[in-house]
Amino acid sequence: MKIIKAKVLGYCMGVRRAVEIAGREAAGAGTSGVFTIGPLIHNPQVLESLRKKGVDVLNEDRVPDDLGGHTLIIRAHGISPDLETSLRNCGARLVDATCPKVHASQMKARSLSAEGCRIFLAGEQHHGEVIGIQGYAPDCIVVADPGEAGKAAEALRAEAPDTRCALLGQTTISRDEFEEIGNTLKEYFPGIKIIDTICGATRDRQEALRELCSAVDAVIIIGGKASSNTRRLLAIAEKLGKPAWLAETKDDLPPDIGKYGTVGLSAGASTPGYIIDEIEEALKKL
């Protein structure tokens, strides 16, 4: 079997930064508690590694009233300003590990909303990043696909046809999804501002996968099953007609993967290098 790795795979800048911040906070915590608000990133192996270092996950819906003396780390996906205020009121020391790209999207949403612009946000309704951005533009409309976008735009046009609109995207949405949603919204609001907030690392990773798919018989996408950008990589490979599987660890490799002559490896933005290496070594032994 020949194994080819995508030119871009694994940790992005925002994830690497968040993991490093959490590691530093754990190392200097002493007897104080260190917590993240929701999962720091969407990779269970990394979260378990951080837990062993003393970094635990707090459910944002069940935060204790008194966290004086403890450190709370804001996850890479960011949180809403209201949640941030309530956390400060709990007495905790807040450390912001929000990805700079996500923070830029939050600020763009806030400024557009302040200008009276109605925002469509292309992304997953229950994803942490989307929830956080909604906090900066409470009346924004989240749409997951062109069908949802069309229904939402039709309803808004019927209610307020002269509304100034803008489209932002979850930083990990695929380029194709974002463009399709944008084209749908233009049918209802031709003057809509299309603001590409897709992270450059996301675009590069997706383009590297497309290039990889042209040279392999099958693809393994390595990463957490809860990771939005990892699932989108899987969808891209499948859309290109390649047999593709998502694997969190080497134990998730499909039993018949050995029948393919050339296998490609790609990985989500929250996948650590050592897991990529472990899966590559497991494939070499087949």
Coordinates of C-alpha atoms in Angstrom, one line a residue:
M1 CA 0.0 0.0 0.0
K2 CA 1.2 3.5 -0.9
I3 CA 0.3 6.2 1.6
I4 CA 0.1 9.9 0.7
K5 CA -0.5 12.6 3.2
A6 CA -2.2 15.9 2.3
K7 CA 0.1 18.9 2.0
V8 CA -1.9 20.6 4.8
L9 CA -3.3 18.6 7.7
G10 CA -3.5 18.6 11.5
Y11 CA -3.3 21.5 14.0
C12 CA -4.2 25.0 12.8
M13 CA -2.8 28.1 14.4
G14 CA -5.9 28.7 16.6
V15 CA -6.0 25.2 18.0
R16 CA -2.3 25.1 18.6
R17 CA -2.5 28.4 20.4
A18 CA -5.4 27.2 22.6
V19 CA -3.7 24.0 23.6
E20 CA -0.5 25.8 24.5
I21 CA -2.4 28.3 26.6
A22 CA -4.2 25.5 28.5
G23 CA -0.9 23.7 29.0
R24 CA 0.8 26.8 30.5
E25 CA -2.2 27.6 32.7
A26 CA -2.2 24.0 34.0
A27 CA 1.6 24.1 34.7
G28 CA 1.3 27.3 36.8
A29 CA -2.0 26.6 38.5
G30 CA -0.6 25.2 41.8
T31 CA -3.6 24.2 43.9
S32 CA -6.1 26.3 42.0
G33 CA -8.5 24.7 39.5
V34 CA -8.2 25.2 35.8
F35 CA -11.3 24.8 33.6
T36 CA -12.4 25.3 30.1
I37 CA -15.8 26.6 29.2
G38 CA -17.1 23.7 27.1
P39 CA -14.5 21.6 25.3
L40 CA -11.4 23.7 24.5
I41 CA -11.2 22.0 21.0
H42 CA -13.1 19.1 19.4
N43 CA -10.6 16.3 19.9
P44 CA -11.2 13.8 22.7
Q45 CA -7.6 12.6 22.9
V46 CA -6.3 16.1 23.4
L47 CA -9.0 16.8 26.0
E48 CA -8.1 13.7 27.9
S49 CA -4.4 14.7 27.8
L50 CA -5.3 18.1 29.2
R51 CA -7.5 16.5 31.9
K52 CA -4.5 14.5 33.1
K53 CA -2.6 17.8 33.4
G54 CA -5.4 19.2 35.6
V55 CA -7.6 21.0 33.0
D56 CA -11.2 20.0 33.4
V57 CA -14.2 20.9 31.2
L58 CA -17.1 22.9 32.7
N59 CA -20.6 22.7 31.1
E60 CA -21.4 26.3 30.3
D61 CA -25.0 25.8 31.3
R62 CA -24.0 24.6 34.8
V63 CA -21.3 27.0 35.9
P64 CA -21.0 27.3 39.7
D65 CA -21.9 30.7 41.2
D66 CA -18.5 31.0 43.0
L67 CA -15.3 30.3 41.1
G68 CA -13.1 32.7 43.0
G69 CA -9.4 31.6 42.9
H70 CA -9.9 29.4 39.8
T71 CA -8.9 29.9 36.2
L72 CA -11.5 29.6 33.4
I73 CA -10.2 29.3 29.8
I74 CA -12.4 30.5 27.0
R75 CA -12.5 27.8 24.4
A76 CA -11.0 28.2 20.9
H77 CA -14.5 28.6 19.4
G78 CA -15.2 31.6 21.6
I79 CA -18.3 32.4 23.8
S80 CA -20.9 35.1 23.8
P81 CA -20.3 38.4 25.6
D82 CA -23.2 37.7 28.0
L83 CA -21.6 34.4 29.1
E84 CA -18.2 36.2 29.5
T85 CA -19.8 38.8 31.8
S86 CA -21.5 36.1 33.9
L87 CA -18.2 34.2 34.2
R88 CA -16.4 37.3 35.4
N89 CA -19.2 37.8 38.0
C90 CA -18.4 34.4 39.4
G91 CA -15.0 35.7 40.5
A92 CA -13.0 33.5 38.2
R93 CA -9.8 34.6 36.4
L94 CA -10.6 34.4 32.7
V95 CA -8.0 33.5 30.1
D96 CA -9.1 34.0 26.5
A97 CA -8.0 31.2 24.1
T98 CA -10.5 32.3 21.4
C99 CA -9.0 31.7 18.0
P100 CA -8.1 35.2 16.5
K101 CA -10.0 34.3 13.3
V102 CA -13.1 33.6 15.3
H103 CA -12.6 36.8 17.3
A104 CA -12.4 38.7 14.0
S105 CA -15.8 37.2 13.0
Q106 CA -17.3 38.2 16.4
M107 CA -16.2 41.8 15.9
K108 CA -17.4 41.9 12.3
A109 CA -20.8 40.6 13.5
R110 CA -21.0 43.2 16.2
S111 CA -20.1 46.1 13.9
L112 CA -22.5 45.0 11.2
S113 CA -25.3 44.6 13.7
A114 CA -24.6 48.0 15.2
E115 CA -25.0 49.5 11.7
G116 CA -28.4 48.0 11.4
C117 CA -27.5 45.2 9.1
R118 CA -29.3 41.9 9.4
I119 CA -26.8 39.1 9.4
F120 CA -27.2 35.6 7.9
L121 CA -24.6 33.3 9.5
A122 CA -23.8 30.2 7.4
G123 CA -22.9 27.4 9.9
E124 CA -24.2 24.8 12.4
Q125 CA -26.9 26.1 14.7
H126 CA -25.5 24.4 17.8
H127 CA -21.8 24.8 17.2
G128 CA -19.9 26.7 19.9
E129 CA -18.5 29.2 17.4
V130 CA -21.9 30.0 16.0
I131 CA -23.5 30.4 19.4
G132 CA -20.7 32.8 20.4
I133 CA -21.1 34.9 17.3
Q134 CA -24.9 35.1 17.8
G135 CA -24.1 36.7 21.1
Y136 CA -22.6 39.7 19.3
A137 CA -25.5 39.9 16.8
P138 CA -28.6 38.5 18.6
D139 CA -30.9 38.9 15.6
C140 CA -28.7 37.0 13.2
I141 CA -30.2 34.2 11.2
V142 CA -28.3 30.9 11.2
V143 CA -28.6 28.8 8.0
A144 CA -26.9 25.5 7.5
D145 CA -27.5 25.0 3.8
P146 CA -29.0 26.7 0.7
G147 CA -32.5 25.2 1.5
E148 CA -32.6 26.8 4.9
A149 CA -31.1 30.0 3.5
G150 CA -33.9 30.3 0.9
K151 CA -36.7 29.8 3.4
A152 CA -35.2 32.3 5.8
A153 CA -34.6 34.9 3.1
E154 CA -38.0 34.5 1.7
A155 CA -39.6 35.1 5.1
L156 CA -37.4 38.1 5.8
R157 CA -38.1 39.7 2.4
A158 CA -41.9 39.2 3.0
E159 CA -41.6 40.9 6.3
A160 CA -39.0 43.6 5.5
P161 CA -38.0 43.7 1.8
D162 CA -35.7 46.7 2.2
T163 CA -33.6 45.1 4.9
R164 CA -29.8 45.6 4.6
C165 CA -28.2 42.2 4.8
A166 CA -24.9 40.5 5.1
L167 CA -23.6 37.0 5.1
L168 CA -20.9 35.7 7.4
G169 CA -19.7 32.1 7.7
Q170 CA -18.5 29.8 10.4
T171 CA -14.8 29.8 10.0
T172 CA -14.7 26.1 9.2
I173 CA -17.5 25.9 6.7
S174 CA -16.5 24.6 3.3
R175 CA -16.0 27.1 0.4
D176 CA -18.6 25.3 -1.7
E177 CA -21.3 25.5 1.0
F178 CA -20.6 29.2 1.7
E179 CA -20.8 30.1 -2.0
E180 CA -24.0 28.1 -2.5
I181 CA -25.7 29.8 0.4
G182 CA -24.5 33.2 -0.8
N183 CA -25.9 32.6 -4.3
T184 CA -29.2 31.6 -2.8
L185 CA -29.4 34.7 -0.6
K186 CA -28.6 36.9 -3.6
E187 CA -31.8 35.7 -5.3
Y188 CA -33.8 37.4 -2.5
F189 CA -31.5 40.3 -1.5
P190 CA -29.3 41.2 -4.6
G191 CA -27.4 43.8 -2.6
I192 CA -26.4 41.5 0.3
K193 CA -22.8 41.9 1.5
I194 CA -21.0 38.6 1.2
I195 CA -18.1 38.6 3.7
D196 CA -15.8 35.6 3.5
T197 CA -14.9 34.8 7.1
I198 CA -13.7 31.3 6.3
C199 CA -10.3 30.7 7.9
G200 CA -7.4 30.6 5.5
A201 CA -6.2 27.4 7.2
T202 CA -9.6 25.8 6.5
R203 CA -9.5 26.7 2.9
D204 CA -5.9 25.5 2.5
R205 CA -6.8 22.2 4.2
Q206 CA -9.8 21.7 2.0
E207 CA -7.9 22.5 -1.2
A208 CA -5.1 20.1 -0.1
L209 CA -7.7 17.4 0.3
R210 CA -9.1 18.0 -3.1
E211 CA -5.6 17.7 -4.6
L212 CA -5.0 14.6 -2.6
C213 CA -8.2 12.9 -3.8
S214 CA -7.0 13.2 -7.4
A215 CA -4.0 10.9 -6.6
V216 CA -5.4 8.2 -4.3
D217 CA -7.9 5.3 -4.3
A218 CA -9.4 6.0 -0.8
V219 CA -9.1 8.6 2.0
I220 CA -8.8 8.4 5.8
I221 CA -9.8 11.7 7.5
I222 CA -8.3 11.8 10.9
G223 CA -9.9 13.7 13.7
G224 CA -12.6 14.0 16.4
K225 CA -16.1 12.9 15.4
A226 CA -17.5 16.1 17.0
S227 CA -15.2 18.3 14.9
S228 CA -17.1 20.4 12.4
N229 CA -14.1 20.9 10.1
T230 CA -13.2 17.2 10.2
R231 CA -16.7 16.2 9.2
R232 CA -16.6 18.7 6.3
L233 CA -13.3 17.2 5.1
L234 CA -15.1 13.8 5.1
A235 CA -18.0 15.3 3.1
I236 CA -15.6 16.8 0.5
A237 CA -13.9 13.5 -0.1
E238 CA -17.2 11.7 -0.4
K239 CA -18.5 14.4 -2.8
L240 CA -15.4 13.8 -5.0
G241 CA -16.4 10.1 -5.2
K242 CA -13.7 8.7 -3.0
P243 CA -14.3 5.9 -0.4
A244 CA -13.6 7.8 2.8
W245 CA -13.7 7.2 6.5
L246 CA -13.3 9.3 9.6
A247 CA -10.9 7.8 12.2
E248 CA -10.2 9.3 15.6
T249 CA -7.5 6.7 16.3
K250 CA -5.9 3.7 14.6
D251 CA -8.6 1.5 16.1
D252 CA -11.2 3.2 13.8
L253 CA -9.4 2.1 10.6
P254 CA -11.8 0.1 8.3
P255 CA -11.0 -3.6 8.2
D256 CA -10.8 -3.7 4.4
I257 CA -8.6 -0.6 3.9
G258 CA -5.8 -2.9 2.9
K259 CA -7.5 -3.6 -0.5
Y260 CA -6.8 -0.1 -1.7
G261 CA -3.5 0.4 -3.5
T262 CA -3.0 4.1 -2.6
V263 CA -4.5 5.6 0.5
G264 CA -4.6 9.3 1.3
L265 CA -4.4 10.9 4.8
S266 CA -6.0 14.2 5.7
A267 CA -6.7 15.5 9.2
G268 CA -8.9 18.1 10.9
A269 CA -7.6 21.3 12.5
S270 CA -7.8 19.9 16.0
T271 CA -5.9 16.6 15.3
P272 CA -2.5 16.3 17.0
G273 CA 0.5 15.1 15.0
Y274 CA 1.1 12.0 17.1
I275 CA -2.3 10.6 16.1
I276 CA -1.6 11.2 12.5
D277 CA 1.7 9.4 12.9
E278 CA 0.1 6.4 14.7
I279 CA -2.5 5.9 12.0
E280 CA 0.2 6.2 9.3
E281 CA 2.3 3.6 11.0
A282 CA -0.7 1.3 11.4
L283 CA -1.4 1.5 7.7
K284 CA 2.2 0.7 6.8
K285 CA 1.9 -2.6 8.7
L286 CA -1.1 -3.8 6.6

